[in-house]
Amino acid sequence: MKIEDITQTENQLVLGASQKYGEYFKHAQFAVDFMDAFIKSTTLRGQFFMAFLALVKKHLVLGFLSALRLHHVQANFDFRYAAEAGAWAAFAIANEDVEKYADLKHDGTLEPTQEHRNAMYNWLENHYSLGNDSIKKFKGTLQFSAHANMADAFRNTDIGYLKVGNIGISFFDQLEDHIVKTDLWTVGNLVMGLFDLFFGVNKDHKTIE
């Protein structure tokens, strides 16, 4: 399939999504819009929060679009990334030292490490355990598609069992409305969970208005 054909098909899928998925689409769209407009102002300490929030918003929208374009696995990748960026964003509301995010190298570059990631999640667990548990639970629901597996392989494959060798392979997932609707519901679920965590941390640290 040519790239031009793929992009044209994806554009048609997105343009027709509002009518096809109704309230599921509207719910996801509202969540994305609200994530883009909930901040009135922030202090200088909020610069790291805003950087991670940009990642949250980017991958939330990419996941939203992937769901509409029939790429379920890619949607899950983006939702998982958005959740992890959200955990960092919550941490950043209260922590402004760059050393807590990455090692500063001699050439001026930053090197994030597993130790930084572990310290961030430990901080969330110690101070906001309910929010941390919510993120872990959310990521757990996406674990199925975190690695290649047989079920996901058949999303892009149509095998004619009555004819030997009759196998169709598609760039797009086979259309299953309930899968797309679940992905759209996931957008709102993630946004509500992250808002709850942001609100809890900010209530103590007053970084965001």
PDB file of C-alpha atoms in Angstrom:
ATOM      1  CA  MET A   1       0.000   0.000   0.000  1.00  0.00           C
ATOM      2  CA  LYS A   2       1.324   3.418  -0.928  1.00  0.00           C
ATOM      3  CA  ILE A   3       1.887   6.023   1.759  1.00  0.00           C
ATOM      4  CA  GLU A   4      -0.496   8.379  -0.045  1.00  0.00           C
ATOM      5  CA  ASP A   5      -3.238   5.734   0.050  1.00  0.00           C
ATOM      6  CA  ILE A   6      -2.651   5.103   3.749  1.00  0.00           C
ATOM      7  CA  THR A   7      -2.892   8.782   4.662  1.00  0.00           C
ATOM      8  CA  GLN A   8      -6.057   9.220   2.590  1.00  0.00           C
ATOM      9  CA  THR A   9      -7.707   6.251   4.294  1.00  0.00           C
ATOM     10  CA  GLU A  10      -6.668   7.484   7.728  1.00  0.00           C
ATOM     11  CA  ASN A  11      -8.031  10.950   6.973  1.00  0.00           C
ATOM     12  CA  GLN A  12     -11.383   9.452   6.005  1.00  0.00           C
ATOM     13  CA  LEU A  13     -11.479   7.374   9.187  1.00  0.00           C
ATOM     14  CA  VAL A  14     -10.828  10.444  11.358  1.00  0.00           C
ATOM     15  CA  LEU A  15     -13.310  12.678   9.534  1.00  0.00           C
ATOM     16  CA  GLY A  16     -16.074  10.108   9.888  1.00  0.00           C
ATOM     17  CA  ALA A  17     -15.340   9.206  13.498  1.00  0.00           C
ATOM     18  CA  SER A  18     -17.641  11.687  15.213  1.00  0.00           C
ATOM     19  CA  GLN A  19     -20.705  10.318  13.481  1.00  0.00           C
ATOM     20  CA  LYS A  20     -19.620   6.677  13.694  1.00  0.00           C
ATOM     21  CA  TYR A  21     -18.699   6.571  17.380  1.00  0.00           C
ATOM     22  CA  GLY A  22     -21.062   9.219  18.737  1.00  0.00           C
ATOM     23  CA  GLU A  23     -20.813   9.778  22.494  1.00  0.00           C
ATOM     24  CA  TYR A  24     -17.578   7.788  22.744  1.00  0.00           C
ATOM     25  CA  PHE A  25     -15.913  10.223  20.363  1.00  0.00           C
ATOM     26  CA  LYS A  26     -17.399  13.268  22.110  1.00  0.00           C
ATOM     27  CA  HIS A  27     -16.220  12.009  25.506  1.00  0.00           C
ATOM     28  CA  ALA A  28     -12.652  11.537  24.257  1.00  0.00           C
ATOM     29  CA  GLN A  29     -12.678  14.867  22.432  1.00  0.00           C
ATOM     30  CA  PHE A  30     -13.872  16.698  25.547  1.00  0.00           C
ATOM     31  CA  ALA A  31     -11.125  15.069  27.630  1.00  0.00           C
ATOM     32  CA  VAL A  32      -8.445  16.107  25.136  1.00  0.00           C
ATOM     33  CA  ASP A  33      -9.808  19.648  24.932  1.00  0.00           C
ATOM     34  CA  PHE A  34      -9.957  19.965  28.716  1.00  0.00           C
ATOM     35  CA  MET A  35      -6.376  18.713  29.060  1.00  0.00           C
ATOM     36  CA  ASP A  36      -5.349  21.472  26.668  1.00  0.00           C
ATOM     37  CA  ALA A  37      -7.071  24.280  28.567  1.00  0.00           C
ATOM     38  CA  PHE A  38      -7.156  23.575  32.311  1.00  0.00           C
ATOM     39  CA  ILE A  39      -4.149  25.703  33.326  1.00  0.00           C
ATOM     40  CA  LYS A  40      -4.578  29.420  33.919  1.00  0.00           C
ATOM     41  CA  SER A  41      -1.017  30.080  35.086  1.00  0.00           C
ATOM     42  CA  THR A  42       1.971  28.473  36.765  1.00  0.00           C
ATOM     43  CA  THR A  43       4.993  29.535  38.762  1.00  0.00           C
ATOM     44  CA  LEU A  44       8.574  29.342  37.501  1.00  0.00           C
ATOM     45  CA  ARG A  45       8.840  26.050  39.381  1.00  0.00           C
ATOM     46  CA  GLY A  46       6.239  24.678  36.995  1.00  0.00           C
ATOM     47  CA  GLN A  47       8.558  24.651  33.964  1.00  0.00           C
ATOM     48  CA  PHE A  48       9.282  20.924  34.275  1.00  0.00           C
ATOM     49  CA  PHE A  49       5.610  20.227  34.844  1.00  0.00           C
ATOM     50  CA  MET A  50       4.734  22.050  31.635  1.00  0.00           C
ATOM     51  CA  ALA A  51       7.394  20.134  29.700  1.00  0.00           C
ATOM     52  CA  PHE A  52       6.025  16.778  30.837  1.00  0.00           C
ATOM     53  CA  LEU A  53       2.452  17.966  30.342  1.00  0.00           C
ATOM     54  CA  ALA A  54       3.329  18.668  26.709  1.00  0.00           C
ATOM     55  CA  LEU A  55       4.323  14.996  26.403  1.00  0.00           C
ATOM     56  CA  VAL A  56       1.081  13.923  28.029  1.00  0.00           C
ATOM     57  CA  LYS A  57      -0.991  15.981  25.609  1.00  0.00           C
ATOM     58  CA  LYS A  58       1.004  14.931  22.548  1.00  0.00           C
ATOM     59  CA  HIS A  59       0.728  11.205  23.188  1.00  0.00           C
ATOM     60  CA  LEU A  60      -2.842  11.446  24.394  1.00  0.00           C
ATOM     61  CA  VAL A  61      -3.786  12.952  21.024  1.00  0.00           C
ATOM     62  CA  LEU A  62      -1.624  10.438  19.137  1.00  0.00           C
ATOM     63  CA  GLY A  63      -3.368   7.615  20.984  1.00  0.00           C
ATOM     64  CA  PHE A  64      -6.752   9.162  20.212  1.00  0.00           C
ATOM     65  CA  LEU A  65      -5.889   9.398  16.519  1.00  0.00           C
ATOM     66  CA  SER A  66      -4.402   5.898  16.448  1.00  0.00           C
ATOM     67  CA  ALA A  67      -7.638   4.480  17.834  1.00  0.00           C
ATOM     68  CA  LEU A  68      -9.685   6.242  15.148  1.00  0.00           C
ATOM     69  CA  ARG A  69      -7.275   5.124  12.421  1.00  0.00           C
ATOM     70  CA  LEU A  70      -7.596   1.460  13.478  1.00  0.00           C
ATOM     71  CA  HIS A  71      -4.173   1.056  15.098  1.00  0.00           C
ATOM     72  CA  HIS A  72      -5.062  -0.402  18.498  1.00  0.00           C
ATOM     73  CA  VAL A  73      -1.549  -1.454  19.528  1.00  0.00           C
ATOM     74  CA  GLN A  74      -0.111   1.955  18.651  1.00  0.00           C
ATOM     75  CA  ALA A  75      -2.907   3.595  20.643  1.00  0.00           C
ATOM     76  CA  ASN A  76      -1.933   1.535  23.682  1.00  0.00           C
ATOM     77  CA  PHE A  77       1.728   2.484  23.265  1.00  0.00           C
ATOM     78  CA  ASP A  78       0.798   6.158  23.267  1.00  0.00           C
ATOM     79  CA  PHE A  79      -1.604   5.854  26.212  1.00  0.00           C
ATOM     80  CA  ARG A  80       1.094   4.118  28.238  1.00  0.00           C
ATOM     81  CA  TYR A  81       3.626   6.816  27.347  1.00  0.00           C
ATOM     82  CA  ALA A  82       1.130   9.529  28.279  1.00  0.00           C
ATOM     83  CA  ALA A  83       0.522   7.856  31.637  1.00  0.00           C
ATOM     84  CA  GLU A  84       4.255   7.726  32.390  1.00  0.00           C
ATOM     85  CA  ALA A  85       4.677  11.355  31.320  1.00  0.00           C
ATOM     86  CA  GLY A  86       1.767  12.167  33.615  1.00  0.00           C
ATOM     87  CA  ALA A  87       3.522  10.533  36.544  1.00  0.00           C
ATOM     88  CA  TRP A  88       6.580  12.684  35.840  1.00  0.00           C
ATOM     89  CA  ALA A  89       4.377  15.773  35.490  1.00  0.00           C
ATOM     90  CA  ALA A  90       2.829  15.149  38.903  1.00  0.00           C
ATOM     91  CA  PHE A  91       6.302  14.697  40.386  1.00  0.00           C
ATOM     92  CA  ALA A  92       7.399  17.950  38.728  1.00  0.00           C
ATOM     93  CA  ILE A  93       4.695  19.950  40.498  1.00  0.00           C
ATOM     94  CA  ALA A  94       6.660  19.512  43.705  1.00  0.00           C
ATOM     95  CA  ASN A  95      10.245  18.947  42.521  1.00  0.00           C
ATOM     96  CA  GLU A  96      12.278  21.563  40.641  1.00  0.00           C
ATOM     97  CA  ASP A  97      15.856  20.221  40.900  1.00  0.00           C
ATOM     98  CA  VAL A  98      17.037  18.986  37.504  1.00  0.00           C
ATOM     99  CA  GLU A  99      19.234  16.377  39.196  1.00  0.00           C
ATOM    100  CA  LYS A 100      16.065  14.512  40.145  1.00  0.00           C
ATOM    101  CA  TYR A 101      15.210  13.987  36.481  1.00  0.00           C
ATOM    102  CA  ALA A 102      18.508  13.200  34.781  1.00  0.00           C
ATOM    103  CA  ASP A 103      22.272  13.289  35.092  1.00  0.00           C
ATOM    104  CA  LEU A 104      23.811  16.447  33.639  1.00  0.00           C
ATOM    105  CA  LYS A 105      26.744  15.387  31.453  1.00  0.00           C
ATOM    106  CA  HIS A 106      29.925  17.375  30.847  1.00  0.00           C
ATOM    107  CA  ASP A 107      28.840  18.203  27.303  1.00  0.00           C
ATOM    108  CA  GLY A 108      25.637  19.779  28.575  1.00  0.00           C
ATOM    109  CA  THR A 109      23.328  16.907  27.639  1.00  0.00           C
ATOM    110  CA  LEU A 110      20.893  15.198  29.989  1.00  0.00           C
ATOM    111  CA  GLU A 111      20.926  11.466  30.642  1.00  0.00           C
ATOM    112  CA  PRO A 112      17.779  10.086  32.302  1.00  0.00           C
ATOM    113  CA  THR A 113      18.403   6.800  34.109  1.00  0.00           C
ATOM    114  CA  GLN A 114      16.367   3.988  35.601  1.00  0.00           C
ATOM    115  CA  GLU A 115      17.437   5.248  39.024  1.00  0.00           C
ATOM    116  CA  HIS A 116      15.729   8.582  38.359  1.00  0.00           C
ATOM    117  CA  ARG A 117      12.577   6.791  37.225  1.00  0.00           C
ATOM    118  CA  ASN A 118      12.557   4.537  40.271  1.00  0.00           C
ATOM    119  CA  ALA A 119      13.069   7.510  42.592  1.00  0.00           C
ATOM    120  CA  MET A 120      10.159   9.339  40.965  1.00  0.00           C
ATOM    121  CA  TYR A 121       7.763   6.429  41.413  1.00  0.00           C
ATOM    122  CA  ASN A 122       8.977   5.861  44.979  1.00  0.00           C
ATOM    123  CA  TRP A 123       8.252   9.515  45.741  1.00  0.00           C
ATOM    124  CA  LEU A 124       4.744   9.202  44.342  1.00  0.00           C
ATOM    125  CA  GLU A 125       4.183   5.987  46.286  1.00  0.00           C
ATOM    126  CA  ASN A 126       5.324   7.596  49.530  1.00  0.00           C
ATOM    127  CA  HIS A 127       3.390  10.849  49.133  1.00  0.00           C
ATOM    128  CA  TYR A 128       0.442  10.108  46.836  1.00  0.00           C
ATOM    129  CA  SER A 129      -0.005   6.372  46.912  1.00  0.00           C
ATOM    130  CA  LEU A 130      -3.586   6.356  45.612  1.00  0.00           C
ATOM    131  CA  GLY A 131      -2.619   8.319  42.510  1.00  0.00           C
ATOM    132  CA  ASN A 132       0.459   6.196  41.983  1.00  0.00           C
ATOM    133  CA  ASP A 133      -1.587   3.010  42.311  1.00  0.00           C
ATOM    134  CA  SER A 134      -4.086   4.384  39.812  1.00  0.00           C
ATOM    135  CA  ILE A 135      -1.359   4.945  37.222  1.00  0.00           C
ATOM    136  CA  LYS A 136       0.075   1.472  37.809  1.00  0.00           C
ATOM    137  CA  LYS A 137      -3.367  -0.066  37.434  1.00  0.00           C
ATOM    138  CA  PHE A 138      -3.983   1.887  34.246  1.00  0.00           C
ATOM    139  CA  LYS A 139      -0.657   0.796  32.748  1.00  0.00           C
ATOM    140  CA  GLY A 140      -1.488  -2.771  33.738  1.00  0.00           C
ATOM    141  CA  THR A 141      -4.609  -2.690  31.571  1.00  0.00           C
ATOM    142  CA  LEU A 142      -2.382  -1.889  28.577  1.00  0.00           C
ATOM    143  CA  GLN A 143       0.188  -4.583  29.331  1.00  0.00           C
ATOM    144  CA  PHE A 144      -1.432  -7.075  26.932  1.00  0.00           C
ATOM    145  CA  SER A 145      -0.256  -5.162  23.860  1.00  0.00           C
ATOM    146  CA  ALA A 146       3.070  -4.024  25.307  1.00  0.00           C
ATOM    147  CA  HIS A 147       4.743  -6.928  23.493  1.00  0.00           C
ATOM    148  CA  ALA A 148       3.999  -8.729  20.248  1.00  0.00           C
ATOM    149  CA  ASN A 149       1.463 -11.540  20.680  1.00  0.00           C
ATOM    150  CA  MET A 150      -0.811 -13.812  18.680  1.00  0.00           C
ATOM    151  CA  ALA A 151      -4.044 -11.956  19.435  1.00  0.00           C
ATOM    152  CA  ASP A 152      -2.681  -8.646  18.187  1.00  0.00           C
ATOM    153  CA  ALA A 153      -1.120 -10.349  15.165  1.00  0.00           C
ATOM    154  CA  PHE A 154      -4.577 -11.366  13.953  1.00  0.00           C
ATOM    155  CA  ARG A 155      -5.810  -7.770  14.085  1.00  0.00           C
ATOM    156  CA  ASN A 156      -4.016  -7.212  10.778  1.00  0.00           C
ATOM    157  CA  THR A 157      -4.487 -10.657   9.265  1.00  0.00           C
ATOM    158  CA  ASP A 158      -7.522 -12.257   7.682  1.00  0.00           C
ATOM    159  CA  ILE A 159      -7.141 -15.997   7.126  1.00  0.00           C
ATOM    160  CA  GLY A 160      -9.592 -17.884   4.904  1.00  0.00           C
ATOM    161  CA  TYR A 161      -9.784 -21.239   6.658  1.00  0.00           C
ATOM    162  CA  LEU A 162     -11.569 -22.910   3.746  1.00  0.00           C
ATOM    163  CA  LYS A 163      -8.819 -22.152   1.253  1.00  0.00           C
ATOM    164  CA  VAL A 164      -5.227 -23.156   1.771  1.00  0.00           C
ATOM    165  CA  GLY A 165      -2.930 -20.154   1.601  1.00  0.00           C
ATOM    166  CA  ASN A 166      -5.760 -17.609   1.481  1.00  0.00           C
ATOM    167  CA  ILE A 167      -4.284 -15.017   3.830  1.00  0.00           C
ATOM    168  CA  GLY A 168      -4.953 -11.296   3.654  1.00  0.00           C
ATOM    169  CA  ILE A 169      -2.629  -8.828   5.378  1.00  0.00           C
ATOM    170  CA  SER A 170      -3.675  -5.265   6.105  1.00  0.00           C
ATOM    171  CA  PHE A 171      -1.941  -2.163   7.424  1.00  0.00           C
ATOM    172  CA  PHE A 172      -5.131  -1.383   9.342  1.00  0.00           C
ATOM    173  CA  ASP A 173      -6.730  -3.437  12.092  1.00  0.00           C
ATOM    174  CA  GLN A 174      -9.858  -5.342  11.240  1.00  0.00           C
ATOM    175  CA  LEU A 175     -12.740  -3.061  12.148  1.00  0.00           C
ATOM    176  CA  GLU A 176     -14.094  -3.973  15.585  1.00  0.00           C
ATOM    177  CA  ASP A 177     -16.238  -1.163  16.917  1.00  0.00           C
ATOM    178  CA  HIS A 178     -16.016  -2.309  20.516  1.00  0.00           C
ATOM    179  CA  ILE A 179     -12.205  -2.128  20.423  1.00  0.00           C
ATOM    180  CA  VAL A 180     -12.244   1.416  19.060  1.00  0.00           C
ATOM    181  CA  LYS A 181     -14.871   2.482  21.591  1.00  0.00           C
ATOM    182  CA  THR A 182     -12.798   0.992  24.403  1.00  0.00           C
ATOM    183  CA  ASP A 183      -9.768   2.965  23.229  1.00  0.00           C
ATOM    184  CA  LEU A 184     -11.838   6.156  23.115  1.00  0.00           C
ATOM    185  CA  TRP A 185     -13.114   5.491  26.624  1.00  0.00           C
ATOM    186  CA  THR A 186      -9.493   4.998  27.678  1.00  0.00           C
ATOM    187  CA  VAL A 187      -8.698   8.591  26.652  1.00  0.00           C
ATOM    188  CA  GLY A 188     -11.198   9.968  29.163  1.00  0.00           C
ATOM    189  CA  ASN A 189     -10.191   7.458  31.823  1.00  0.00           C
ATOM    190  CA  LEU A 190      -6.547   8.507  31.631  1.00  0.00           C
ATOM    191  CA  VAL A 191      -7.346  12.214  31.671  1.00  0.00           C
ATOM    192  CA  MET A 192      -9.586  11.946  34.741  1.00  0.00           C
ATOM    193  CA  GLY A 193      -6.991   9.898  36.611  1.00  0.00           C
ATOM    194  CA  LEU A 194      -4.192  12.339  35.846  1.00  0.00           C
ATOM    195  CA  PHE A 195      -6.293  15.363  36.789  1.00  0.00           C
ATOM    196  CA  ASP A 196      -7.048  13.780  40.133  1.00  0.00           C
ATOM    197  CA  LEU A 197      -3.330  13.210  40.762  1.00  0.00           C
ATOM    198  CA  PHE A 198      -2.333  16.698  39.585  1.00  0.00           C
ATOM    199  CA  PHE A 199      -4.969  18.248  41.833  1.00  0.00           C
ATOM    200  CA  GLY A 200      -3.747  16.296  44.855  1.00  0.00           C
ATOM    201  CA  VAL A 201      -0.090  17.233  44.411  1.00  0.00           C
ATOM    202  CA  ASN A 202      -0.853  20.844  43.559  1.00  0.00           C
ATOM    203  CA  LYS A 203      -3.096  21.201  46.596  1.00  0.00           C
ATOM    204  CA  ASP A 204       0.009  20.710  48.720  1.00  0.00           C
ATOM    205  CA  HIS A 205       2.542  22.623  46.599  1.00  0.00           C
ATOM    206  CA  LYS A 206       0.565  25.457  44.918  1.00  0.00           C
ATOM    207  CA  THR A 207       2.486  25.416  41.640  1.00  0.00           C
ATOM    208  CA  ILE A 208      -0.428  25.630  39.194  1.00  0.00           C
ATOM    209  CA  GLU A 209      -3.501  27.816  39.059  1.00  0.00           C
TER     210      GLU A 209
END
